[in-house]
Short mmCIF file of C-alpha atoms and ligand atoms in Angstrom, two decimals:
data_model
loop_
_atom_site.label_atom_id
_atom_site.label_comp_id
_atom_site.label_asym_id
_atom_site.label_seq_id
_atom_site.Cartn_x
_atom_site.Cartn_y
_atom_site.Cartn_z
CA MET T 1 -2.55 43.06 154.36
CA ILE T 2 -1.07 42.58 150.92
CA PRO T 3 0.25 39.03 150.67
CA THR T 4 3.93 38.56 149.82
CA PRO T 5 4.03 37.63 146.12
CA ASP T 6 3.98 33.95 145.22
CA LEU T 7 7.49 33.08 144.02
CA SER T 8 7.02 29.31 143.87
CA HIS T 9 7.74 29.29 140.12
CA LEU T 10 11.34 30.39 140.74
CA ARG T 11 13.90 27.64 141.38
CA LYS T 12 17.31 27.36 142.95
CA ALA T 13 18.80 27.57 139.47
CA ASP T 14 17.13 30.97 139.01
CA TYR T 15 18.60 32.24 142.27
CA GLU T 16 22.06 31.30 141.04
CA ARG T 17 21.53 33.93 138.35
CA ILE T 18 19.27 36.54 139.97
CA TYR T 19 18.84 38.05 143.41
CA GLU T 20 16.72 36.01 145.78
CA PRO T 21 14.39 38.27 147.80
CA ALA T 22 15.90 38.84 151.22
CA GLU T 23 15.60 41.19 154.20
CA ASP T 24 16.31 44.27 152.04
CA THR T 25 13.47 43.25 149.71
CA PHE T 26 11.09 42.68 152.59
CA ILE T 27 11.76 45.97 154.36
CA LEU T 28 11.00 47.68 151.05
CA LEU T 29 7.69 45.82 150.81
CA ASP T 30 6.92 46.85 154.39
CA ALA T 31 7.64 50.51 153.60
CA LEU T 32 5.32 50.40 150.58
CA GLU T 33 2.60 48.77 152.61
CA GLN T 34 3.02 51.34 155.37
CA ASP T 35 2.41 54.04 152.73
CA ALA T 36 -0.44 52.14 151.06
CA GLU T 37 -3.10 54.73 151.77
CA SER T 38 -1.18 57.76 150.54
CA LEU T 39 0.14 55.80 147.55
CA ARG T 40 -3.39 54.88 146.49
CA ALA T 41 -4.62 58.41 147.11
CA SER T 42 -1.96 59.85 144.79
CA ALA T 43 -3.35 57.68 141.92
CA PRO T 44 0.00 56.84 140.34
CA ARG T 45 -0.09 56.04 136.61
CA VAL T 46 3.58 55.41 135.89
CA CYS T 47 5.63 53.25 138.25
CA LEU T 48 9.24 52.44 137.50
CA GLU T 49 11.35 49.96 139.38
CA ILE T 50 15.07 49.92 138.66
CA GLY T 51 16.78 46.56 139.23
CA SER T 52 13.61 44.52 139.62
CA GLY T 53 15.44 41.16 140.00
CA SER T 54 12.79 38.52 140.77
CA GLY T 55 10.01 41.06 140.23
CA CYS T 56 8.85 40.64 143.81
CA VAL T 57 8.66 44.36 144.62
CA SER T 58 6.81 45.54 141.52
CA THR T 59 4.40 42.62 141.84
CA PHE T 60 3.69 43.69 145.41
CA LEU T 61 3.21 47.30 144.32
CA GLY T 62 0.86 46.12 141.59
CA ALA T 63 -1.19 44.18 144.13
CA LEU T 64 -1.29 47.27 146.32
CA LEU T 65 -2.38 49.70 143.59
CA GLY T 66 -4.27 47.32 141.29
CA SER T 67 -2.85 45.73 138.17
CA SER T 68 -4.83 47.81 135.70
CA GLY T 69 -4.48 51.06 137.63
CA ALA T 70 -0.92 51.88 136.62
CA LEU T 71 1.89 50.97 134.25
CA TYR T 72 4.61 48.97 135.99
CA LEU T 73 7.87 49.40 134.11
CA CYS T 74 10.83 47.38 135.39
CA THR T 75 14.43 47.60 134.28
CA ASP T 76 17.35 45.32 135.08
CA ILE T 77 20.74 44.90 133.46
CA ASN T 78 20.44 41.14 134.01
CA PRO T 79 18.40 39.53 131.20
CA HIS T 80 17.36 36.61 133.37
CA ALA T 81 15.99 39.06 135.94
CA ALA T 82 13.80 40.63 133.25
CA ARG T 83 12.40 37.19 132.40
CA CYS T 84 11.81 36.32 136.08
CA THR T 85 10.15 39.70 136.65
CA ARG T 86 7.67 38.99 133.91
CA LEU T 87 6.97 35.47 135.23
CA THR T 88 6.48 36.66 138.79
CA GLY T 89 4.02 39.24 137.56
CA SER T 90 1.95 36.70 135.66
CA GLN T 91 2.16 34.12 138.45
CA ASN T 92 0.47 36.74 140.65
CA LYS T 93 -1.85 38.16 137.97
CA ILE T 94 -0.04 41.49 137.87
CA SER T 95 0.94 42.83 134.51
CA LEU T 96 4.56 44.06 134.59
CA ASP T 97 6.51 45.51 131.65
CA PRO T 98 10.16 44.50 132.11
CA LEU T 99 13.02 45.59 129.92
CA ILE T 100 16.71 44.87 129.88
CA GLY T 101 18.51 48.13 130.48
CA SER T 102 20.61 50.13 132.89
CA LEU T 103 18.89 52.48 135.33
CA ALA T 104 16.26 54.49 133.43
CA ALA T 105 18.46 55.06 130.37
CA PRO T 106 16.03 54.30 127.51
CA LEU T 107 13.09 55.90 129.34
CA ARG T 108 14.59 59.19 130.49
CA HIS T 109 13.84 61.06 127.32
CA ARG T 110 10.10 60.32 127.55
CA LEU T 111 9.66 60.08 131.30
CA THR T 112 10.93 63.51 132.18
CA ARG T 113 8.94 64.55 135.25
CA ALA T 114 6.55 61.70 134.57
CA VAL T 115 7.36 58.92 137.08
CA ASP T 116 4.89 58.78 139.93
CA VAL T 117 6.53 55.97 141.89
CA LEU T 118 10.22 55.24 141.42
CA ILE T 119 11.82 52.35 143.31
CA PHE T 120 15.38 51.09 143.59
CA ASN T 121 16.85 48.39 145.78
CA PRO T 122 20.36 48.83 144.41
CA PRO T 123 23.58 46.85 144.69
CA TYR T 124 24.55 48.62 147.92
CA VAL T 125 27.36 46.49 149.37
CA PRO T 126 30.74 48.29 149.56
CA THR T 127 33.27 46.49 147.36
CA GLU T 128 36.39 47.24 145.36
CA GLU T 129 35.52 49.71 142.64
CA ASP T 130 36.76 47.27 139.96
CA GLU T 131 34.54 44.49 141.21
CA ALA T 132 31.44 46.69 140.99
CA ALA T 133 32.34 48.10 137.58
CA GLY T 134 33.00 44.59 136.27
CA ALA T 135 29.72 43.33 137.71
CA GLN T 136 27.85 46.08 135.86
CA VAL T 137 29.33 44.82 132.59
CA ASP T 138 28.80 41.12 133.37
CA ALA T 139 25.16 41.80 134.36
CA GLY T 140 24.98 38.62 136.42
CA ILE T 141 24.43 37.81 140.08
CA THR T 142 27.39 39.88 141.36
CA GLY T 143 25.68 42.96 139.92
CA ALA T 144 22.90 42.39 142.43
CA TRP T 145 25.05 43.46 145.36
CA ALA T 146 28.48 44.81 144.31
CA GLY T 147 28.30 48.56 144.94
CA GLY T 148 31.89 49.84 144.79
CA ALA T 149 33.18 52.53 147.15
CA ARG T 150 30.74 53.06 150.05
CA GLY T 151 28.36 50.84 148.04
CA MET T 152 27.31 53.90 146.05
CA LEU T 153 28.63 53.35 142.52
CA VAL T 154 25.26 52.51 140.97
CA THR T 155 23.04 54.45 143.39
CA ASP T 156 25.07 57.62 142.79
CA ALA T 157 24.31 57.45 139.07
CA LEU T 158 20.59 57.14 139.67
CA LEU T 159 20.49 59.90 142.31
CA GLU T 160 21.61 62.35 139.63
CA GLN T 161 18.50 61.50 137.58
CA VAL T 162 15.81 61.34 140.23
CA GLU T 163 14.79 64.98 140.09
CA THR T 164 14.22 64.91 136.33
CA LEU T 165 12.30 61.64 136.52
CA LEU T 166 9.86 62.38 139.32
CA SER T 167 6.46 63.76 138.42
CA PRO T 168 5.19 66.75 140.43
CA HIS T 169 3.77 64.45 143.11
CA GLY T 170 6.17 61.61 142.43
CA ARG T 171 8.14 59.79 145.10
CA PHE T 172 11.24 57.66 145.12
CA TYR T 173 11.84 54.74 147.48
CA LEU T 174 15.48 53.80 147.91
CA VAL T 175 16.99 50.95 149.91
CA ALA T 176 20.27 51.84 151.60
CA VAL T 177 22.57 50.58 154.34
CA ARG T 178 24.48 52.54 156.96
CA GLN T 179 27.76 52.35 154.98
CA ASN T 180 26.06 54.27 152.13
CA ASP T 181 26.04 57.34 154.44
CA ILE T 182 22.37 58.21 154.70
CA PRO T 183 22.93 61.81 155.94
CA ALA T 184 25.13 62.47 152.91
CA ILE T 185 22.43 61.18 150.57
CA GLU T 186 19.84 63.39 152.25
CA ALA T 187 22.07 66.46 152.11
CA ARG T 188 22.92 65.90 148.49
CA MET T 189 19.30 65.46 147.42
CA ARG T 190 18.38 68.63 149.28
CA ASP T 191 21.31 70.84 148.25
CA ARG T 192 21.84 69.74 144.67
CA HIS T 193 18.35 68.73 143.65
CA GLY T 194 15.97 70.51 146.02
CA LEU T 195 14.35 67.23 147.07
CA ASP T 196 13.23 66.23 150.55
CA SER T 197 14.28 62.88 152.01
CA ALA T 198 12.85 60.97 154.94
CA VAL T 199 13.84 57.68 156.51
CA VAL T 200 10.47 55.93 156.58
CA LEU T 201 11.69 52.59 157.93
CA GLN T 202 14.90 51.14 159.32
CA ARG T 203 15.81 47.75 160.67
CA ARG T 204 18.82 45.67 161.67
CA ALA T 205 18.89 42.31 159.92
CA GLY T 206 21.62 39.75 159.37
CA GLY T 207 24.49 42.13 160.17
CA GLU T 208 23.09 44.92 158.00
CA HIS T 209 21.45 48.14 159.12
CA LEU T 210 18.85 48.71 156.42
CA PHE T 211 17.08 51.97 155.66
CA ILE T 212 14.24 52.94 153.38
CA LEU T 213 14.52 56.51 152.18
CA ARG T 214 11.53 58.22 150.63
CA ILE T 215 12.54 61.14 148.45
CA ALA T 216 10.11 63.64 146.94
CA ARG T 217 9.74 67.21 145.80
CA ARG T 218 9.24 69.79 148.51
CA PRO T 219 5.66 70.76 149.05
CA PRO T 220 5.19 74.32 147.73
CA VAL T 221 5.42 76.80 150.61
CA MET B 1 5.65 41.86 125.98
CA VAL B 2 6.54 45.08 124.38
CA ARG B 3 3.19 46.72 124.32
CA LEU B 4 2.67 49.95 122.45
CA ILE B 5 2.38 51.76 125.77
CA THR B 6 6.00 50.81 126.47
CA HIS B 7 7.14 51.46 122.92
CA ASN B 8 5.72 54.98 123.29
CA LEU B 9 8.13 55.60 126.19
CA LEU B 10 11.36 54.22 124.72
CA ALA B 11 13.95 56.36 122.95
CA CYS B 12 17.40 55.64 121.62
CA HIS B 13 20.06 56.56 124.18
CA ALA B 14 23.23 55.74 122.27
CA LYS B 15 26.13 58.14 122.71
CA GLY B 16 25.50 61.40 120.88
CA CYS B 17 22.06 60.33 119.69
CA THR B 18 19.84 63.07 121.08
CA THR B 19 17.66 64.28 118.24
CA ASN B 20 15.20 62.35 116.11
CA ASN B 21 15.83 59.37 118.44
CA PHE B 22 12.10 58.75 119.01
CA PRO B 23 9.92 56.86 118.18
CA LEU B 24 11.88 53.72 117.47
CA GLN B 25 10.83 51.98 114.27
CA ILE B 26 9.37 48.54 114.71
CA LYS B 27 10.92 45.84 112.51
CA ASP B 28 10.02 42.20 111.81
CA ALA B 29 7.35 42.19 114.49
CA GLN B 30 5.65 38.99 115.54
CA LEU B 31 2.48 40.08 117.24
CA ALA B 32 0.16 38.54 119.78
CA LEU B 33 -3.10 39.89 121.12
CA ARG B 34 -3.70 39.39 124.83
CA GLU B 35 -6.70 40.70 126.67
CA ALA B 36 -6.15 43.19 129.47
CA GLU B 37 -8.53 44.56 132.06
CA PHE B 38 -10.16 47.80 130.88
CA ASN B 39 -9.56 50.67 133.29
CA PRO B 40 -10.92 54.01 132.03
CA ASP B 41 -9.44 55.96 134.96
CA PHE B 42 -5.97 54.73 134.11
CA LEU B 43 -6.40 55.62 130.45
CA ARG B 44 -7.69 59.10 131.19
CA GLY B 45 -4.76 59.69 133.52
CA PHE B 46 -2.27 58.34 131.01
CA ILE B 47 -3.45 60.20 127.88
CA PRO B 48 -1.46 63.38 128.71
CA ARG B 49 1.75 61.31 128.77
CA ILE B 50 1.24 59.76 125.33
CA GLU B 51 3.12 61.05 122.28
CA TRP B 52 0.07 60.71 120.12
CA ALA B 53 1.59 60.88 116.66
CA ALA B 54 4.15 58.23 117.64
CA LEU B 55 1.41 55.94 118.91
CA VAL B 56 -0.67 56.34 115.78
CA SER B 57 2.28 55.62 113.50
CA ALA B 58 3.41 52.60 115.55
CA ALA B 59 -0.10 51.16 115.47
CA ARG B 60 -0.27 51.68 111.70
CA GLN B 61 3.11 50.00 111.23
CA LEU B 62 1.53 46.99 112.94
CA GLY B 63 -1.56 47.14 110.75
CA ASP B 64 -3.94 48.75 113.21
CA GLU B 65 -5.62 51.79 111.64
CA SER B 66 -8.19 52.36 114.36
CA LEU B 67 -6.80 55.46 116.08
CA PRO B 68 -7.75 58.99 115.01
CA ASN B 69 -4.97 61.38 113.98
CA GLU B 70 -5.62 63.59 116.98
CA VAL B 71 -6.88 62.93 120.47
CA PRO B 72 -10.58 63.82 120.25
CA GLU B 73 -11.90 66.67 122.37
CA MET B 74 -14.70 64.52 123.70
CA ILE B 75 -13.20 61.45 125.31
CA ASP B 76 -15.94 58.86 125.38
CA ASP B 77 -16.05 55.19 126.24
CA ASP B 78 -15.73 54.07 122.60
CA PHE B 79 -12.55 56.02 122.16
CA LEU B 80 -11.14 54.71 125.45
CA ARG B 81 -11.91 51.10 124.49
CA GLY B 82 -10.11 51.52 121.19
CA LEU B 83 -7.16 53.17 122.91
CA HIS B 84 -7.11 50.43 125.53
CA HIS B 85 -6.75 47.81 122.82
CA VAL B 86 -3.95 49.58 120.98
CA LEU B 87 -1.94 50.58 124.06
CA LEU B 88 -2.31 47.49 126.20
CA GLU B 89 -3.41 44.46 124.19
CA ILE B 90 -1.11 44.39 121.16
CA HIS B 91 2.16 42.69 122.11
CA ILE B 92 5.33 42.54 120.09
CA ASP B 93 6.74 39.16 121.07
CA GLU B 94 9.67 39.06 118.65
CA GLY B 95 11.30 41.63 116.43
CA ALA B 96 13.38 44.73 116.89
CA MET B 97 13.19 48.47 117.40
CA VAL B 98 15.47 50.60 115.27
CA CYS B 99 16.58 54.15 115.98
CA PRO B 100 15.46 56.48 113.17
CA ASN B 101 18.54 58.64 113.74
CA CYS B 102 21.57 56.41 114.30
CA GLY B 103 20.17 53.06 113.18
CA HIS B 104 20.92 51.30 116.46
CA VAL B 105 18.95 48.04 116.67
CA TYR B 106 17.29 47.09 119.95
CA PRO B 107 16.17 43.45 119.73
CA ILE B 108 12.97 42.10 121.25
CA SER B 109 13.07 38.47 122.30
CA SER B 110 10.28 36.55 124.05
CA GLY B 111 8.56 39.88 124.51
CA ILE B 112 11.44 41.54 126.36
CA PRO B 113 13.29 44.43 124.72
CA ASN B 114 17.03 44.60 125.16
CA MET B 115 17.84 48.28 125.56
CA LEU B 116 21.40 47.77 126.82
CA LEU B 117 24.23 49.40 124.93
CA ALA B 118 27.81 48.17 124.67
CA GLU B 119 30.14 50.14 126.92
CA HIS B 120 31.56 52.26 124.09
CA GLU B 121 28.06 53.23 122.94
CA ILE B 122 26.97 54.71 126.27
CA GLY B 123 26.60 58.47 126.25
C1 SAM N 1 19.67 44.01 145.56
S1 SAM N 1 19.04 43.41 144.00
C2 SAM N 1 17.30 43.80 144.18
C3 SAM N 1 16.37 42.89 143.42
C4 SAM N 1 14.88 43.09 143.73
N1 SAM N 1 14.41 44.42 143.38
C5 SAM N 1 14.62 42.87 145.20
O1 SAM N 1 14.36 43.84 145.91
O2 SAM N 1 14.68 41.72 145.63
C6 SAM N 1 19.65 44.64 142.83
C7 SAM N 1 19.16 44.47 141.39
O3 SAM N 1 19.62 45.56 140.63
C8 SAM N 1 20.07 45.11 139.36
N2 SAM N 1 21.01 46.12 138.84
C9 SAM N 1 22.31 46.32 139.16
N3 SAM N 1 22.82 47.37 138.47
C10 SAM N 1 21.81 47.86 137.71
C11 SAM N 1 21.71 48.93 136.77
N4 SAM N 1 22.74 49.71 136.48
N5 SAM N 1 20.52 49.13 136.16
C12 SAM N 1 19.44 48.34 136.43
N6 SAM N 1 19.49 47.31 137.31
C13 SAM N 1 20.65 47.07 137.94
C14 SAM N 1 20.68 43.75 139.67
O4 SAM N 1 20.78 42.95 138.51
C15 SAM N 1 19.67 43.21 140.70
O5 SAM N 1 18.61 42.56 140.07
ZN1 ZN N 2 20.02 56.47 118.03
#
């Protein structure tokens, strides 16, 4: 059992500015833990979490794989999230490398087919398109959940990049809810990008039906 | 903590800036050295992903001349320990990274690089 990261250094005032870990965070931790053995066996060197928020997920991944065993890059558009990510890492003796940025933008050039573990718990809540677009610019707490039409505004942009980011044995863990249309995501990853998707965990919690999708290259036939 | 391992993976992504956008030049760096756990397996696995010339020049910009110009054919413990130090223990706490092509400045504050672009700069 990997313990849930210690977040006692984060205060109410932090959670007014960044996403407080919730059911969607915890199902993601559970999915990673469920895959612990195969994750360790694949000896990942480059891990990249998009939208790391509190840093809870990357810290957990670091505990699972060992702090010195991989590089844990974390991006978030919210500057306070980048600071909290760093603090949560050090509070738990896991070395995380956060940066303020959108998706994988500054890393794409150098991480082409080089990311072994890619993770995104995106802003997945369906909202007005304007609200989500504005939240992306404001880079505050609304950006943690406002997802635009079908909750896919931000996720859609990342899905287009996943194939070029994943290393040959890389895998991508994505949090989604029913309104995001899971079958459509699976079909799109298969038809447009030649990637396999599997729902590795799902759960109903607090009025949401949460899914963890694991997306990877097809094994060679 | 912008470590040189991270610096080695960052490129300018401003609109239209697609060539000569790597490596970013380090400016006004305030450095700190912080020990990290030595893991030879990690380093061996990571070497193929390093842009070596960029790492060597970044280290030299920061006053560290310890790395050879090329990755040696025989990778021994001494080499790995030196690489470990340069990649993982030198931190840029304050300063900036500047694109060699378009001149875009990416500031580093309290060890966190701000790689965001204004809306009109996004490609
Ligand atoms: C649902 S929260 C998840 C936070 C944390 N990973 C967790 O699981 O608790 C979504 C996070 O994505 C960030 N985010 C939103 N849009 C982003 C973008 N375009 N690039 C990077 N991060 C983004 C938000 O600031 C927020 O921290
Ligand atoms: Zn540039």
